[in-house]
Short mmCIF file of C-alpha atoms in Angstrom, two decimals:
data_model
loop_
_atom_site.label_atom_id
_atom_site.label_comp_id
_atom_site.label_asym_id
_atom_site.label_seq_id
_atom_site.Cartn_x
_atom_site.Cartn_y
_atom_site.Cartn_z
CA MET A 1 0.01 0.01 0.03
CA LYS A 2 1.30 3.45 -0.87
CA THR A 3 2.52 5.46 1.98
CA SER A 4 0.11 8.23 3.13
CA ALA A 5 1.27 11.87 3.18
CA ILE A 6 -0.51 12.07 6.63
CA GLU A 7 -2.12 9.30 8.65
CA VAL A 8 -3.97 9.93 11.90
CA ARG A 9 -4.73 6.93 14.09
CA ASP A 10 -7.29 6.98 16.85
CA LEU A 11 -6.24 10.53 17.88
CA ALA A 12 -7.68 11.98 21.08
CA TYR A 13 -6.91 15.19 22.90
CA ARG A 14 -8.39 16.82 26.02
CA TYR A 15 -7.61 20.37 27.11
CA PRO A 16 -6.64 21.10 30.69
CA ASP A 17 -10.12 22.51 31.38
CA GLY A 18 -11.55 19.06 30.54
CA THR A 19 -12.78 19.82 27.03
CA LEU A 20 -12.52 16.81 24.77
CA ALA A 21 -11.52 18.42 21.55
CA LEU A 22 -10.66 15.23 19.57
CA ASP A 23 -12.34 11.90 20.20
CA GLY A 24 -10.81 8.99 18.31
CA ILE A 25 -10.00 10.61 14.91
CA SER A 26 -8.61 8.37 12.23
CA LEU A 27 -7.93 9.33 8.63
CA ARG A 28 -5.41 9.09 5.81
CA VAL A 29 -4.43 11.74 3.30
CA ALA A 30 -2.70 10.58 0.08
CA PRO A 31 0.18 12.53 -1.51
CA GLY A 32 -1.32 15.18 -3.77
CA GLU A 33 -4.81 15.15 -2.34
CA ARG A 34 -6.68 18.37 -1.62
CA VAL A 35 -8.82 17.91 1.44
CA ALA A 36 -11.34 20.40 2.95
CA LEU A 37 -11.66 20.13 6.76
CA LEU A 38 -15.19 21.32 7.53
CA GLY A 39 -17.23 21.73 10.74
CA PRO A 40 -18.82 24.31 13.06
CA ASN A 41 -16.96 26.40 15.54
CA GLY A 42 -15.55 24.16 18.35
CA ALA A 43 -15.57 21.06 16.07
CA GLY A 44 -11.94 20.34 16.70
CA LYS A 45 -10.53 21.56 13.37
CA SER A 46 -7.80 23.80 14.87
CA THR A 47 -6.85 21.20 17.43
CA LEU A 48 -6.47 18.59 14.68
CA ILE A 49 -4.30 21.11 12.66
CA GLY A 50 -2.12 21.60 15.75
CA HIS A 51 -1.31 17.84 15.71
CA LEU A 52 -0.36 17.58 12.06
CA ASN A 53 3.15 18.93 12.57
CA GLY A 54 3.51 18.37 16.28
CA ILE A 55 2.46 21.78 17.66
CA LEU A 56 0.24 19.76 19.97
CA PRO A 57 1.49 16.40 21.16
CA ALA A 58 -0.83 13.40 20.83
CA GLN A 59 -2.29 12.31 24.19
CA GLN A 60 -3.78 9.18 22.63
CA GLY A 61 -3.16 7.77 19.21
CA GLN A 62 -0.61 8.70 16.61
CA VAL A 63 0.07 11.10 13.75
CA LEU A 64 2.33 9.67 11.01
CA ILE A 65 4.02 11.88 8.34
CA GLY A 66 5.16 9.90 5.29
CA GLY A 67 4.68 6.70 7.34
CA GLN A 68 6.79 7.97 10.24
CA ALA A 69 5.19 8.72 13.62
CA ILE A 70 5.71 12.17 15.07
CA THR A 71 7.92 11.79 18.20
CA PRO A 72 10.42 14.11 19.89
CA ALA A 73 13.09 12.50 17.71
CA THR A 74 11.17 13.15 14.45
CA LEU A 75 9.63 16.42 15.24
CA VAL A 76 12.05 18.61 13.21
CA GLN A 77 11.55 16.43 10.13
CA ALA A 78 7.78 16.54 10.52
CA ARG A 79 7.82 20.27 10.64
CA GLN A 80 9.93 20.48 7.53
CA THR A 81 7.43 18.24 5.76
CA VAL A 82 4.27 19.80 6.98
CA GLY A 83 3.82 23.54 6.77
CA VAL A 84 1.05 25.29 8.66
CA VAL A 85 -0.36 28.70 7.63
CA PHE A 86 -2.33 30.13 10.57
CA GLN A 87 -5.55 32.05 10.23
CA ASP A 88 -4.16 35.32 11.61
CA PRO A 89 -1.11 36.35 9.48
CA ASP A 90 0.00 38.78 12.23
CA ASN A 91 1.03 35.69 14.21
CA MET A 92 3.60 34.84 11.44
CA LEU A 93 4.98 38.32 10.53
CA PHE A 94 7.35 39.81 13.18
CA MET A 95 10.54 40.88 11.48
CA THR A 96 11.67 44.38 10.42
CA HIS A 97 11.37 43.45 6.75
CA LEU A 98 9.09 41.06 4.94
CA ALA A 99 12.13 39.38 3.27
CA ASP A 100 13.41 38.45 6.77
CA ASP A 101 9.97 37.02 7.71
CA VAL A 102 10.17 34.78 4.67
CA ALA A 103 13.85 33.88 5.29
CA PHE A 104 13.24 33.01 8.89
CA GLY A 105 12.11 29.36 8.15
CA PRO A 106 14.83 28.42 5.65
CA ARG A 107 17.51 29.84 7.90
CA ASN A 108 16.27 27.71 10.76
CA GLN A 109 16.32 24.69 8.42
CA GLY A 110 20.04 25.27 8.06
CA CYS A 111 19.99 26.55 4.45
CA GLY A 112 22.95 28.69 3.37
CA GLU A 113 22.40 32.42 2.73
CA GLU A 114 22.56 31.96 -1.08
CA GLU A 115 19.82 29.29 -0.98
CA VAL A 116 17.83 31.38 1.48
CA GLY A 117 17.98 34.30 -0.96
CA ARG A 118 16.80 32.09 -3.81
CA ARG A 119 13.87 30.71 -1.74
CA VAL A 120 12.82 34.06 -0.49
CA ALA A 121 12.79 35.62 -4.01
CA ARG A 122 10.87 32.64 -5.43
CA ALA A 123 8.34 32.53 -2.62
CA LEU A 124 7.62 36.31 -2.80
CA ASP A 125 7.43 36.14 -6.60
CA HIS A 126 5.01 33.26 -6.24
CA VAL A 127 2.57 35.30 -4.18
CA GLY A 128 3.14 38.52 -6.05
CA LEU A 129 4.92 40.42 -3.20
CA ARG A 130 8.57 40.72 -4.36
CA ASP A 131 8.23 44.50 -4.60
CA GLN A 132 7.20 44.53 -0.93
CA ALA A 133 10.25 42.62 0.34
CA ALA A 134 11.80 45.62 2.06
CA LYS A 135 8.58 46.71 3.93
CA PRO A 136 7.64 45.53 7.43
CA GLY A 137 5.16 42.71 7.05
CA LEU A 138 2.88 44.31 9.57
CA HIS A 139 2.55 47.47 7.37
CA LEU A 140 0.99 45.43 4.47
CA SER A 141 -2.65 45.32 3.72
CA PHE A 142 -4.58 42.39 5.15
CA GLY A 143 -4.75 40.60 1.80
CA GLN A 144 -1.02 41.07 1.31
CA LYS A 145 -0.38 39.78 4.94
CA LYS A 146 -2.28 36.63 4.03
CA ARG A 147 -0.13 36.03 0.99
CA ALA A 148 3.02 36.99 2.88
CA ALA A 149 2.27 34.36 5.53
CA LEU A 150 1.83 31.79 2.83
CA ALA A 151 5.13 32.81 1.27
CA ALA A 152 6.87 32.33 4.68
CA VAL A 153 5.69 28.74 4.69
CA LEU A 154 6.32 28.05 0.96
CA ALA A 155 9.96 29.14 1.39
CA MET A 156 10.45 26.07 3.62
CA ALA A 157 9.40 23.78 0.67
CA PRO A 158 6.85 21.67 2.60
CA ARG A 159 5.29 18.62 0.94
CA VAL A 160 2.07 19.08 2.90
CA LEU A 161 0.50 22.45 3.30
CA VAL A 162 -2.12 22.95 6.03
CA LEU A 163 -4.12 26.15 5.91
CA ASP A 164 -6.48 27.51 8.59
CA GLU A 165 -9.14 29.77 7.02
CA PRO A 166 -7.03 31.11 4.21
CA THR A 167 -9.75 33.32 2.84
CA SER A 168 -11.16 34.67 6.20
CA ASN A 169 -11.73 38.39 6.17
CA LEU A 170 -10.66 38.89 2.52
CA ASP A 171 -12.63 40.98 0.05
CA PRO A 172 -14.03 39.15 -3.01
CA ARG A 173 -11.04 40.08 -5.24
CA ALA A 174 -8.53 38.99 -2.65
CA LYS A 175 -10.44 35.75 -2.03
CA ARG A 176 -10.41 34.91 -5.77
CA ALA A 177 -6.67 35.63 -5.91
CA MET A 178 -5.96 33.35 -2.90
CA ILE A 179 -7.92 30.55 -4.42
CA GLU A 180 -6.00 30.93 -7.77
CA LEU A 181 -2.80 30.89 -5.80
CA LEU A 182 -3.59 27.75 -3.87
CA ALA A 183 -4.87 26.04 -6.93
CA GLY A 184 -1.39 26.36 -8.49
CA LEU A 185 0.53 24.60 -5.77
CA ASP A 186 1.90 21.11 -6.06
CA ALA A 187 1.70 20.29 -2.34
CA THR A 188 -0.76 18.07 -0.58
CA LEU A 189 -3.37 20.48 0.75
CA ILE A 190 -5.48 20.35 3.93
CA VAL A 191 -7.67 23.40 4.17
CA ALA A 192 -9.73 24.08 7.36
CA THR A 193 -12.48 26.50 6.38
CA HIS A 194 -15.96 27.82 6.89
CA ASP A 195 -15.84 29.15 3.31
CA MET A 196 -17.86 26.53 1.52
CA ASP A 197 -17.19 27.91 -1.95
CA LEU A 198 -13.47 27.76 -1.28
CA ALA A 199 -13.73 24.15 -0.25
CA TRP A 200 -15.97 23.32 -3.24
CA THR A 201 -13.72 25.09 -5.70
CA LEU A 202 -10.35 23.83 -4.47
CA CYS A 203 -10.80 20.45 -2.84
CA GLY A 204 -11.74 17.00 -4.20
CA ARG A 205 -12.41 15.50 -0.75
CA ALA A 206 -14.26 16.74 2.34
CA LEU A 207 -14.02 15.77 6.03
CA VAL A 208 -16.75 16.87 8.39
CA LEU A 209 -15.75 17.25 12.12
CA ASP A 210 -18.20 17.91 14.89
CA GLY A 211 -17.82 17.52 18.62
CA GLY A 212 -14.28 16.17 18.08
CA ARG A 213 -15.42 13.30 15.91
CA LEU A 214 -15.11 12.62 12.20
CA MET A 215 -18.66 12.54 11.04
CA ALA A 216 -18.23 12.25 7.25
CA ASP A 217 -15.37 11.59 4.87
CA GLY A 218 -15.71 11.39 1.11
CA PRO A 219 -15.75 13.17 -2.30
CA ALA A 220 -16.54 16.78 -1.85
CA GLY A 221 -18.99 16.52 -4.72
CA VAL A 222 -21.00 14.12 -2.67
CA ILE A 223 -20.54 15.26 0.92
CA MET A 224 -21.02 19.02 0.25
CA ILE A 225 -24.35 18.66 -1.59
CA ASP A 226 -25.89 16.44 1.13
CA ASP A 227 -28.12 19.25 2.51
CA ALA A 228 -29.30 17.15 5.49
CA LEU A 229 -25.69 16.24 6.45
CA MET A 230 -24.43 19.81 6.09
CA HIS A 231 -27.43 21.22 8.08
CA ARG A 232 -26.95 18.65 10.85
CA HIS A 233 -23.39 19.90 11.44
CA GLY A 234 -24.01 23.65 11.17
CA LEU A 235 -22.83 23.93 7.52
CA GLU A 236 -24.41 24.93 4.25
CA VAL A 237 -24.29 23.55 0.69
CA PRO A 238 -21.93 25.80 -1.30
CA HIS A 239 -23.61 28.43 -3.42
CA LEU A 240 -21.37 27.46 -6.36
CA ALA A 241 -22.69 23.88 -6.12
CA LEU A 242 -26.36 24.76 -6.39
CA HIS A 243 -28.09 24.03 -9.67
CA ARG A 244 -31.74 23.24 -9.33
CA SER A 245 -33.11 21.05 -11.99
CA ALA A 246 -36.30 19.14 -11.40
CA GLY A 247 -35.89 19.85 -7.75
CA GLN A 248 -32.44 18.31 -7.55
CA VAL A 249 -29.22 19.81 -6.25
CA VAL A 250 -26.18 18.72 -8.35
CA PRO A 251 -22.64 19.86 -8.63
CA GLN A 252 -21.69 21.80 -11.77
CA ASP A 253 -17.99 20.88 -11.95
CA SER A 254 -17.47 22.03 -15.52
CA GLU A 255 -18.28 25.64 -14.53
CA TYR A 256 -15.43 25.85 -12.04
CA PRO A 257 -11.97 25.07 -13.44
CA HIS A 258 -10.34 24.51 -10.01
CA ARG A 259 -13.06 22.13 -8.74
CA HIS A 260 -10.74 19.20 -9.42
CA PRO A 261 -6.95 18.99 -8.85
CA PRO A 262 -5.29 21.38 -11.39
CA GLY A 263 -3.04 20.50 -14.16
CA HIS A 264 0.66 21.37 -14.36
CA VAL A 265 1.23 23.17 -11.11
CA SER A 266 3.71 25.73 -9.93
CA ARG A 267 6.71 24.32 -8.04
CA ILE A 268 7.06 25.14 -4.40
CA PRO A 269 10.34 27.16 -3.95
CA GLY A 270 13.28 24.94 -3.08
CA ARG A 271 11.66 21.63 -4.15
CA GLU A 272 11.11 19.80 -7.36
CA ALA A 273 7.52 19.16 -8.34
CA VAL A 274 6.15 15.85 -7.22
CA SER A 275 3.21 15.85 -9.66
CA PRO A 276 4.61 16.51 -13.13
CA GLN A 277 1.55 15.58 -15.07
CA SER A 278 0.70 17.61 -18.17
CA ARG A 279 -1.85 20.15 -16.98
CA VAL A 280 -2.83 23.75 -17.37
CA PRO A 281 -0.29 26.20 -15.76
CA ALA A 282 -1.53 28.23 -12.88
CA GLN A 283 -1.65 31.96 -13.39
CA ARG A 284 0.91 34.18 -11.66
CA LEU A 285 -0.89 36.69 -9.48
CA ALA A 286 0.09 40.37 -9.77
CA GLY A 287 -1.96 41.31 -6.84
CA GLY A 288 -4.79 40.08 -4.61
CA ASP A 289 -6.62 42.78 -2.84
CA GLY A 290 -7.89 46.28 -3.46
CA GLU A 291 -4.79 48.06 -2.06
CA ASP A 292 -2.21 46.55 -4.43
CA LEU A 293 -4.04 46.07 -7.70
CA ALA A 294 -4.38 48.79 -10.22
#
């Protein structure tokens, strides 16, 4: 059997106040998959994310990265393989210049300065922010900050990219730009989101968490149009998926070019592509929010 990019086995976690945040979660994510992690507030999504590169230690069960369990001895390797982009970009931008924020990860991985410079330039190019390299990250617009935080993780060349609410608080143009950007990446993607249209557009598989348990796992085109299932867990059918014909709700995949895994995808800085299939190139983004687009 092919080794999973991530495997979670009977994972449970209880916070010090007694809250059971995860209750026996088991799942596998294959290399190259794009998985939406859905659920209401308090479902356990952020707690699960915290376990995927060892930010939170497993109290029960295991998390395996590329077939290797996360332990104190493998923690550094796990964090090099799995990059996490947090919901609030201000938690990831703290240096005097944006270029130093993006360089922070590669430097801590032990890359030489020449390689660090190449990774920084490629990552900032990839998110359309190279002209902002000398600015403090905290002085960027919010949409730029979101992309800057993504660049800081891409510069570390992760094979698995975990994103917590990547489109939260973005205006419509910035949201479209972020989706286009994520659609062009060759990493395995796990996207925790309340944005149903993002999940529908980007991901081929959906997981539904509620009360710390995995309630549903399957093709996004099946899970996300199950109105009863979605309603039961505080979610909604994506607007983009709605097409009423004879009273039926069916997905309209052909109308949304990123609904399925994209074609030839942009290479993460510092790493050769792992999915070299012949596909449609992703567009390079010149901007992404109202402040930095003409």
